[in-house]
């Protein structure tokens, strides 16, 4: 191993807590840490000798991704065969295994695991599972998932692709009636997948029964040629995800057998009779599952970005603060701490919320399978707002980290631009954030009516809406996390109640409910966000009380500082809400600001230790600025020298174009 | 011309003002509009038949950029020869001509115009100008500008490259003593330029005289081979600007003649005697000039993003607001208006401020050349904060526009991701934003001392610091732009005074000035931003009062709505400041919010007309989502079909990798 940068060595030396202890806490226990490391060892056992991906053309990126993916997914298959990963522990495959690979811009085979297999698991009946599941699990077929169309994303009811049952042949006829009905976005669909789940409007016996899912073969298994009646291809270049091979798909009266409609819930009988699902909400579980996975993804990306930016800021020296002194580590500037430390704290806050969401999902999903749908709306509302807030917070903090690295953060070799590209995508996919916040708002509006009508039993995550109004914020504000949590509860209560008053006023003065909703929608999204802030802050606060018993005193101090930083950061960000709805005064604002700055200073000595504890290996981090040894400048130059432009001293365009131009001949 | 989308036709039909009148106002008069259109016609007369740039590899992008650049810059040279563009109207070349080209990701020859030529104009003495200027103006040589190093950006005094005078040969010896001293970032330097301005620490007679500029030939004019002693190459892939060919440059005791130090100001005589500049601040003018250009660039990018997002939002239909109705144009959702209209308003606000900055620059620069340096600090402070605020606002609004276009905004063919990549770069280059805000804060701190010491004469842009305290915000808040401007003045006053109090308290309790400054730096940046908001709001307000006399009543109404929107948007964004420092109450907040929402609704019918008025041609806009005819889905598919991946039905990797993997043979 090359020499480690001296500034990083110094930082690690002064760390006040046991970094390994924090890593274990993050993983969820020593066994999980061991298991993770063991799997990482396997997943990273193959190395790839190559020109860095970012120098390649779009087509070469795909080809490179396929080459690497088959090796990496062979390793996944090996883990499956050895029983180290099973179908019942599915999140492990898609969140953890895929995360610890070198495929930083995604894989064309990813959606096979993330969407195709779960759709079969959740929506196929027993016969269909027998037919498809093992082949899919073994990657004998590669699937994608096609729902979104060129003209329709959010509004699923508006999808245009049709699946019309033909009882005479016992087939469904899939058709794309318009350009806007072409499927658009499915990962791997362009050139990689040969199967696909297709969501289409089901017609049988002349009647439309809304959207249903179908297993559709799109390419020949032997030749990989698109089947007749199928138009499939690559959708082109995107902000990021360029090795994912997102595709388009159109049908020209393409026929599939009846038993390729996924029939665990609704069915079409041979004669075309439609048998509806016992409950149309049963598919919600899968949607929530994907959103849980997204929140965990955000935690991962945010950890990565904070590692890169904090290590770089310890190595980078710029400007003398006092003349005659050596240049300062930029991590010593308060403005830099202000940019970075919130990312570390938010990574912990979001991880805790993601764990909580995952537990809630498992509890409610079990109830669901037992036929109890009572808490489904709550789960849905919770997943919607956590997905929206976690993705938008992460995007903003990742970008803040990137900008904090100055020019070098703009180099792709830092891995920060790509990280931002991946994270910001999550603000849109699986439910556009504004739309999701409005879904949560709808649930809050209903809950508020229950509160207003004096209903005594509210579901757990919204119980505070009833109790918070009665809690008093002390007349004299005292800086404490508990007070901030209480204040946010009151803000949330006041926001939803103000929305409801405005709605009512608008309806009373003649607006339709829908128009009143639209007119109130800026406020409604703000109300949903406020609710989500309460959830995240409360979860952090509760988790820290549990932690207090289980962790060493040294670590407890630092974790408390992170919680304080997170809370006071958001109190300051939402200061106008605090001033509007609580008793916080102008003087209190100054003391909040002082508390915030003081917490930054306290965290400063442990900054590098805190990001080291995220324990993300250099091979996964893939950042010139963020590697463990801090050889920032050496790596920047090494990566630059790999540019194919540097392979020759003079590019051919000089002779052909530039020189004639300079000589005035052009 | 293909059929125009019906929704866009309807939007244009209901526009209440004369779009052409607004275009003329934006351009600055009918003659300017004519001149602009005429030049656009010439600049866009060549078309390029090609695979879209984004499908190319890094190396191919460079080659493509050279091919196109020589054609485009031949056109610029033609305009020069015809006298349509002269060296005295320099901003016209770099802001306007280069803007209206198809080179959307920048040109390897751009820095030649933006930095190399201005450096020669401003820093070379008469003999040197005779030697270099004409060759540069005619592009017989192509130059770059090398200041930033791998290890140093912001802190110019820390640059490590040395230029040591050797009196025995009358040469300077340029040397890169460390890896971190390598020049890094100069546009065009990688493979395109053969000359370069190099900023290095000057040593003569054994003494260091700080950084000075040198003209350095880096490549042979005939062969283009790097000269012996020069290490030069491409720095690799970036977030954007990938056709700019940013390079690195290192020297191994490389010698240049004495007269290649730029000697208009300081000089080194033949015997090595150093003659210092009459005034070391004379170079500030050039730095300010570049920042003016950046603010105008931001206006341009923001206009582009708003055109794309607004036209798309008029064409895109999603969800039924009431069942049975057709799906709504997404532009009808209040949340969408909230995302987009501020971008239109901000484009006007920033253009007005940029014009004002440009006028101030010209006034003060004339004084400067006449030896009067009094207003230089003010100009510097003004340019610093306007550059910082305009780039960061633009980045955030562009990204807001992009996200508002959902998944399709993530496609590179929308041109929104690239626009963001270009704009966010400006937050870092030519002075990192936080550093610039602290420069402005330093000026404000000095000004505040003048105010405190009762000095009567303040320079114009900070005069309000003295007068604002005495102005009263009415006890009862009334919604008006004037009140908002006044409130922002008071906020700015209070912020800087609070910073100064905190600084003093810290110094009194034993901190050094430097430590107190660092501890106050979060507040100081916030204070500088507040000052800048005052400047922008005041400029908008004053400009509208002038406009009131010169524009038609129909247009005046709309421009007033834009000013109101801009003002109330920022009042709500900075609500906690308003509540902390003025008499705004919780009830007033509700009325501000209502005013904001009401203004969105008023602007809605004119949204498309307003972006049409920016009058940016499709060839320059290069967006599938934003073209004038609104053929969004057709263009998305057309661009996708150009993907080289779609040229063959089956990619070779299927047979070589994917199939063996699927069959379990890998």
Tab-separated table of C-alpha atoms in Angstrom, chain A residues 54-60 62-63 66-67 70 73-74 77 109 138-142 149-155 157-158 179-180 182 184-185 191-192 194 219 221-226 233-241 245 248 316-322 327 332-335 338-339 399 402-403 406-408 410-413 417 420-422 424-425 427-428 432 434 438 498 506 512 514-515 518-523 525 575-576 579-580 586 589-590 593 596-597 600-601 633-634 636-637 640-641 643-646 648-655 657-659 661-664 666, chain B residues 54-60 62-63 66-67 70 73-74 77 109 138-142 149-155 157-158 179-180 182 184-185 191-192 194 219 221-226 233-241 245 248 316-322 327 332-335 338-339 399 402-403 406-408 410-413 417 420-422 424-425 427-428 432 434 438 498 506 512 514-515 518-523 525 575-576 579-580 586 589-590 593 596-597 600-601 633-634 636-637 640-641 643-646 648-655 657-659 661-664 666:
chain	number	residue	atom	x	y	z
A	54	UNK	CA	-16.372	7.674	-18.528
A	55	UNK	CA	-14.029	7.899	-21.525
A	56	UNK	CA	-16.185	5.468	-23.513
A	57	UNK	CA	-18.928	6.187	-26.018
A	58	UNK	CA	-22.538	5.409	-25.175
A	59	UNK	CA	-22.387	2.142	-27.096
A	60	UNK	CA	-19.091	1.118	-25.547
A	62	UNK	CA	-23.249	-0.686	-22.713
A	63	UNK	CA	-20.846	-3.296	-24.007
A	66	UNK	CA	-22.561	-6.337	-20.140
A	67	UNK	CA	-19.034	-7.727	-19.942
A	70	UNK	CA	-22.147	-11.235	-16.454
A	73	UNK	CA	-23.951	-11.683	-11.582
A	74	UNK	CA	-22.183	-15.005	-11.901
A	77	UNK	CA	-25.488	-16.766	-8.655
A	109	UNK	CA	-29.302	-6.644	-15.490
A	138	UNK	CA	-30.982	-18.616	-12.325
A	139	UNK	CA	-30.800	-15.876	-14.970
A	140	UNK	CA	-31.737	-18.299	-17.758
A	141	UNK	CA	-33.974	-15.503	-18.867
A	142	UNK	CA	-33.319	-11.815	-18.256
A	149	UNK	CA	-44.795	5.236	-21.483
A	150	UNK	CA	-43.517	8.155	-23.531
A	151	UNK	CA	-46.714	10.028	-22.739
A	152	UNK	CA	-47.499	8.683	-19.276
A	153	UNK	CA	-45.600	8.318	-16.047
A	154	UNK	CA	-47.348	9.333	-12.877
A	155	UNK	CA	-50.899	8.743	-14.007
A	157	UNK	CA	-54.694	5.014	-15.331
A	158	UNK	CA	-53.740	6.976	-18.421
A	179	UNK	CA	-46.373	7.005	-30.388
A	180	UNK	CA	-47.026	8.181	-26.841
A	182	UNK	CA	-44.521	3.312	-26.458
A	184	UNK	CA	-40.046	4.201	-22.299
A	185	UNK	CA	-37.401	3.846	-19.563
A	191	UNK	CA	-30.501	-4.557	-25.868
A	192	UNK	CA	-30.111	-6.825	-22.845
A	194	UNK	CA	-35.338	-10.998	-23.525
A	219	UNK	CA	-36.486	-11.391	-27.984
A	221	UNK	CA	-33.883	-16.905	-26.629
A	222	UNK	CA	-31.445	-18.343	-29.164
A	223	UNK	CA	-30.770	-15.453	-31.526
A	224	UNK	CA	-31.788	-12.496	-29.320
A	225	UNK	CA	-33.557	-10.993	-32.362
A	226	UNK	CA	-36.671	-8.974	-31.442
A	233	UNK	CA	-34.378	-0.318	-28.654
A	234	UNK	CA	-32.265	2.049	-26.581
A	235	UNK	CA	-33.786	5.405	-25.515
A	236	UNK	CA	-30.478	7.260	-25.663
A	237	UNK	CA	-28.222	9.152	-23.316
A	238	UNK	CA	-29.237	10.351	-19.882
A	239	UNK	CA	-27.863	12.478	-17.051
A	240	UNK	CA	-26.560	9.237	-15.491
A	241	UNK	CA	-27.535	5.537	-15.503
A	245	UNK	CA	-29.566	0.313	-21.111
A	248	UNK	CA	-38.353	1.618	-25.462
A	316	UNK	CA	-6.820	19.975	0.557
A	317	UNK	CA	-5.058	23.015	1.921
A	318	UNK	CA	-5.956	26.475	0.730
A	319	UNK	CA	-5.233	30.020	1.901
A	320	UNK	CA	-3.434	31.132	4.981
A	321	UNK	CA	-5.784	32.131	7.716
A	322	UNK	CA	-2.957	34.025	9.376
A	327	UNK	CA	-2.124	27.009	4.416
A	332	UNK	CA	-10.965	24.026	9.239
A	333	UNK	CA	-13.133	26.673	7.626
A	334	UNK	CA	-16.481	27.004	9.337
A	335	UNK	CA	-18.193	27.514	5.979
A	338	UNK	CA	-21.353	23.983	7.362
A	339	UNK	CA	-21.414	22.397	3.915
A	399	UNK	CA	-24.560	18.374	-4.553
A	402	UNK	CA	-19.694	18.135	-4.669
A	403	UNK	CA	-19.638	21.917	-4.796
A	406	UNK	CA	-14.515	23.020	-5.889
A	407	UNK	CA	-13.137	22.342	-9.341
A	408	UNK	CA	-11.956	18.845	-8.515
A	410	UNK	CA	-16.473	18.688	-11.087
A	411	UNK	CA	-14.120	15.980	-12.414
A	412	UNK	CA	-15.972	12.729	-13.068
A	413	UNK	CA	-13.037	10.927	-11.500
A	417	UNK	CA	-21.101	14.220	-10.421
A	420	UNK	CA	-25.514	13.332	-7.985
A	421	UNK	CA	-26.843	12.100	-11.320
A	422	UNK	CA	-27.923	8.815	-9.758
A	424	UNK	CA	-31.401	13.109	-8.528
A	425	UNK	CA	-32.933	10.428	-10.762
A	427	UNK	CA	-36.444	12.299	-7.201
A	428	UNK	CA	-38.391	11.360	-10.309
A	432	UNK	CA	-42.352	11.958	-8.805
A	434	UNK	CA	-44.297	16.421	-5.703
A	438	UNK	CA	-49.521	15.226	-2.400
A	498	UNK	CA	-54.179	25.688	7.923
A	506	UNK	CA	-62.288	27.773	-1.062
A	512	UNK	CA	-64.925	22.391	-6.563
A	514	UNK	CA	-60.459	19.466	-7.075
A	515	UNK	CA	-59.865	23.146	-7.800
A	518	UNK	CA	-54.982	22.469	-6.731
A	519	UNK	CA	-55.105	25.991	-5.319
A	520	UNK	CA	-53.855	24.677	-1.973
A	521	UNK	CA	-51.272	22.331	-3.409
A	522	UNK	CA	-48.128	24.363	-2.646
A	523	UNK	CA	-49.175	24.450	0.992
A	525	UNK	CA	-46.764	19.630	-0.254
A	575	UNK	CA	-36.916	28.967	10.895
A	576	UNK	CA	-39.817	30.863	9.416
A	579	UNK	CA	-41.200	31.705	14.178
A	580	UNK	CA	-44.661	31.514	12.705
A	586	UNK	CA	-35.370	36.722	17.447
A	589	UNK	CA	-32.688	32.464	16.714
A	590	UNK	CA	-29.264	33.773	17.599
A	593	UNK	CA	-27.343	29.683	15.308
A	596	UNK	CA	-25.361	25.024	15.400
A	597	UNK	CA	-21.925	26.583	14.951
A	600	UNK	CA	-19.873	22.021	13.977
A	601	UNK	CA	-16.771	22.871	15.955
A	633	UNK	CA	-3.390	14.716	-6.609
A	634	UNK	CA	-1.579	11.567	-7.661
A	636	UNK	CA	-6.236	12.902	-10.358
A	637	UNK	CA	-3.174	12.844	-12.599
A	640	UNK	CA	-6.183	12.028	-16.519
A	641	UNK	CA	-3.345	10.124	-18.116
A	643	UNK	CA	-7.654	9.683	-21.276
A	644	UNK	CA	-7.368	8.267	-24.797
A	645	UNK	CA	-6.676	11.825	-25.933
A	646	UNK	CA	-3.356	11.588	-24.124
A	648	UNK	CA	-0.821	10.521	-28.798
A	649	UNK	CA	0.969	13.846	-28.643
A	650	UNK	CA	-0.868	15.316	-31.636
A	651	UNK	CA	-4.464	14.586	-32.573
A	652	UNK	CA	-5.219	14.093	-36.269
A	653	UNK	CA	-7.632	17.030	-36.263
A	654	UNK	CA	-4.682	19.421	-36.015
A	655	UNK	CA	-3.459	18.611	-39.495
A	657	UNK	CA	-8.743	21.136	-39.512
A	658	UNK	CA	-6.911	23.287	-37.019
A	659	UNK	CA	-3.778	24.107	-38.992
A	661	UNK	CA	-7.867	27.267	-40.043
A	662	UNK	CA	-4.964	28.936	-38.282
A	663	UNK	CA	-3.309	29.577	-41.606
A	664	UNK	CA	-6.462	31.287	-42.826
A	666	UNK	CA	-10.616	27.811	-43.991
B	54	UNK	CA	-23.708	12.898	-26.525
B	55	UNK	CA	-23.349	9.464	-28.106
B	56	UNK	CA	-19.647	10.038	-28.751
B	57	UNK	CA	-16.660	9.027	-26.665
B	58	UNK	CA	-14.590	11.647	-24.886
B	59	UNK	CA	-11.985	11.617	-27.647
B	60	UNK	CA	-14.575	11.791	-30.401
B	62	UNK	CA	-12.981	16.664	-28.872
B	63	UNK	CA	-12.472	15.795	-32.519
B	66	UNK	CA	-12.505	20.916	-33.415
B	67	UNK	CA	-14.225	20.126	-36.713
B	70	UNK	CA	-12.935	25.815	-37.105
B	73	UNK	CA	-14.723	30.566	-35.869
B	74	UNK	CA	-14.130	31.075	-39.574
B	77	UNK	CA	-13.355	35.842	-38.509
B	109	UNK	CA	-11.140	27.656	-28.933
B	138	UNK	CA	-6.755	36.370	-36.716
B	139	UNK	CA	-6.400	33.006	-34.967
B	140	UNK	CA	-2.954	32.427	-36.461
B	141	UNK	CA	-2.100	31.280	-32.993
B	142	UNK	CA	-4.542	29.739	-30.539
B	149	UNK	CA	-2.968	24.535	-10.476
B	150	UNK	CA	-3.770	21.045	-9.240
B	151	UNK	CA	-3.129	22.212	-5.689
B	152	UNK	CA	-4.238	25.842	-5.919
B	153	UNK	CA	-7.313	27.618	-7.121
B	154	UNK	CA	-8.693	30.369	-4.964
B	155	UNK	CA	-5.495	31.359	-3.249
B	157	UNK	CA	-0.604	33.794	-3.781
B	158	UNK	CA	-0.128	30.088	-3.158
B	179	UNK	CA	2.918	17.618	-8.887
B	180	UNK	CA	0.530	20.075	-7.266
B	182	UNK	CA	0.905	21.512	-12.558
B	184	UNK	CA	-4.957	22.251	-14.376
B	185	UNK	CA	-8.215	23.329	-16.106
B	191	UNK	CA	-4.683	19.296	-27.478
B	192	UNK	CA	-5.845	22.491	-29.206
B	194	UNK	CA	-0.273	26.264	-29.096
B	219	UNK	CA	3.451	23.534	-29.045
B	221	UNK	CA	3.428	25.935	-34.802
B	222	UNK	CA	4.174	23.574	-37.680
B	223	UNK	CA	3.979	20.130	-36.120
B	224	UNK	CA	1.878	20.911	-33.021
B	225	UNK	CA	4.257	18.700	-30.986
B	226	UNK	CA	4.705	19.873	-27.384
B	233	UNK	CA	-2.412	16.951	-22.003
B	234	UNK	CA	-6.112	16.487	-21.354
B	235	UNK	CA	-7.340	16.433	-17.734
B	236	UNK	CA	-10.141	13.972	-18.432
B	237	UNK	CA	-13.904	13.881	-18.229
B	238	UNK	CA	-15.998	16.403	-16.366
B	239	UNK	CA	-19.627	16.976	-15.359
B	240	UNK	CA	-19.970	19.061	-18.551
B	241	UNK	CA	-17.708	21.203	-20.769
B	245	UNK	CA	-10.504	20.258	-23.937
B	248	UNK	CA	-2.832	20.272	-17.693
B	316	UNK	CA	-47.395	17.514	-21.531
B	317	UNK	CA	-50.734	16.347	-20.224
B	318	UNK	CA	-50.953	14.246	-17.107
B	319	UNK	CA	-53.740	13.185	-14.756
B	320	UNK	CA	-57.331	14.216	-14.778
B	321	UNK	CA	-58.040	16.907	-12.269
B	322	UNK	CA	-61.726	16.038	-12.474
B	327	UNK	CA	-55.949	15.104	-18.821
B	332	UNK	CA	-52.168	24.138	-15.027
B	333	UNK	CA	-50.966	22.660	-11.761
B	334	UNK	CA	-50.114	25.316	-9.219
B	335	UNK	CA	-47.129	23.276	-8.032
B	338	UNK	CA	-44.455	27.395	-8.593
B	339	UNK	CA	-41.498	25.523	-10.062
B	399	UNK	CA	-32.312	22.318	-11.885
B	402	UNK	CA	-35.182	20.147	-15.179
B	403	UNK	CA	-36.834	18.284	-12.330
B	406	UNK	CA	-39.842	14.641	-14.860
B	407	UNK	CA	-38.186	11.697	-16.559
B	408	UNK	CA	-37.879	13.403	-19.926
B	410	UNK	CA	-33.346	13.523	-17.369
B	411	UNK	CA	-32.743	12.718	-21.053
B	412	UNK	CA	-29.708	14.540	-22.425
B	413	UNK	CA	-31.745	15.260	-25.533
B	417	UNK	CA	-28.870	18.184	-17.788
B	420	UNK	CA	-27.272	22.446	-15.426
B	421	UNK	CA	-23.754	21.061	-15.810
B	422	UNK	CA	-22.598	24.260	-17.500
B	424	UNK	CA	-23.142	24.771	-11.880
B	425	UNK	CA	-19.548	25.000	-13.161
B	427	UNK	CA	-20.473	28.426	-9.168
B	428	UNK	CA	-16.844	27.347	-8.926
B	432	UNK	CA	-15.594	30.009	-5.797
B	434	UNK	CA	-18.363	31.199	-0.866
B	438	UNK	CA	-16.670	36.632	1.835
B	498	UNK	CA	-25.032	41.787	13.716
B	506	UNK	CA	-15.152	37.579	19.708
B	512	UNK	CA	-7.604	37.049	16.780
B	514	UNK	CA	-8.750	35.992	11.639
B	515	UNK	CA	-10.322	33.494	14.028
B	518	UNK	CA	-13.748	32.416	10.484
B	519	UNK	CA	-16.161	31.915	13.381
B	520	UNK	CA	-18.470	34.529	11.867
B	521	UNK	CA	-18.128	33.348	8.296
B	522	UNK	CA	-21.486	31.587	7.921
B	523	UNK	CA	-23.189	34.811	8.977
B	525	UNK	CA	-21.743	34.989	3.637
B	575	UNK	CA	-39.207	34.803	5.467
B	576	UNK	CA	-37.297	34.098	8.636
B	579	UNK	CA	-39.853	37.969	10.594
B	580	UNK	CA	-36.657	38.486	12.514
B	586	UNK	CA	-47.818	35.539	10.977
B	589	UNK	CA	-47.135	35.743	5.947
B	590	UNK	CA	-50.431	34.286	4.845
B	593	UNK	CA	-48.323	33.533	0.290
B	596	UNK	CA	-47.535	34.866	-4.539
B	597	UNK	CA	-50.105	32.257	-5.572
B	600	UNK	CA	-48.713	32.700	-10.462
B	601	UNK	CA	-52.306	32.434	-11.618
B	633	UNK	CA	-42.606	12.930	-28.381
B	634	UNK	CA	-41.639	12.761	-32.037
B	636	UNK	CA	-37.611	12.180	-28.278
B	637	UNK	CA	-38.057	9.119	-30.465
B	640	UNK	CA	-33.311	7.857	-29.521
B	641	UNK	CA	-33.212	6.232	-32.921
B	643	UNK	CA	-28.307	5.968	-30.780
B	644	UNK	CA	-25.592	3.798	-32.362
B	645	UNK	CA	-26.888	0.965	-30.180
B	646	UNK	CA	-30.022	0.962	-32.315
B	648	UNK	CA	-28.136	-3.268	-35.162
B	649	UNK	CA	-30.840	-5.494	-33.742
B	650	UNK	CA	-28.434	-7.620	-31.720
B	651	UNK	CA	-25.272	-6.362	-30.060
B	652	UNK	CA	-22.218	-8.626	-30.263
B	653	UNK	CA	-22.039	-8.914	-26.486
B	654	UNK	CA	-25.104	-11.157	-26.523
B	655	UNK	CA	-23.283	-13.984	-28.240
B	657	UNK	CA	-21.116	-12.776	-22.909
B	658	UNK	CA	-24.821	-12.705	-22.224
B	659	UNK	CA	-25.880	-15.999	-23.773
B	661	UNK	CA	-24.064	-16.423	-18.843
B	662	UNK	CA	-27.766	-17.171	-19.268
B	663	UNK	CA	-26.961	-20.757	-20.121
B	664	UNK	CA	-24.968	-21.041	-16.907
B	666	UNK	CA	-20.073	-18.461	-17.020
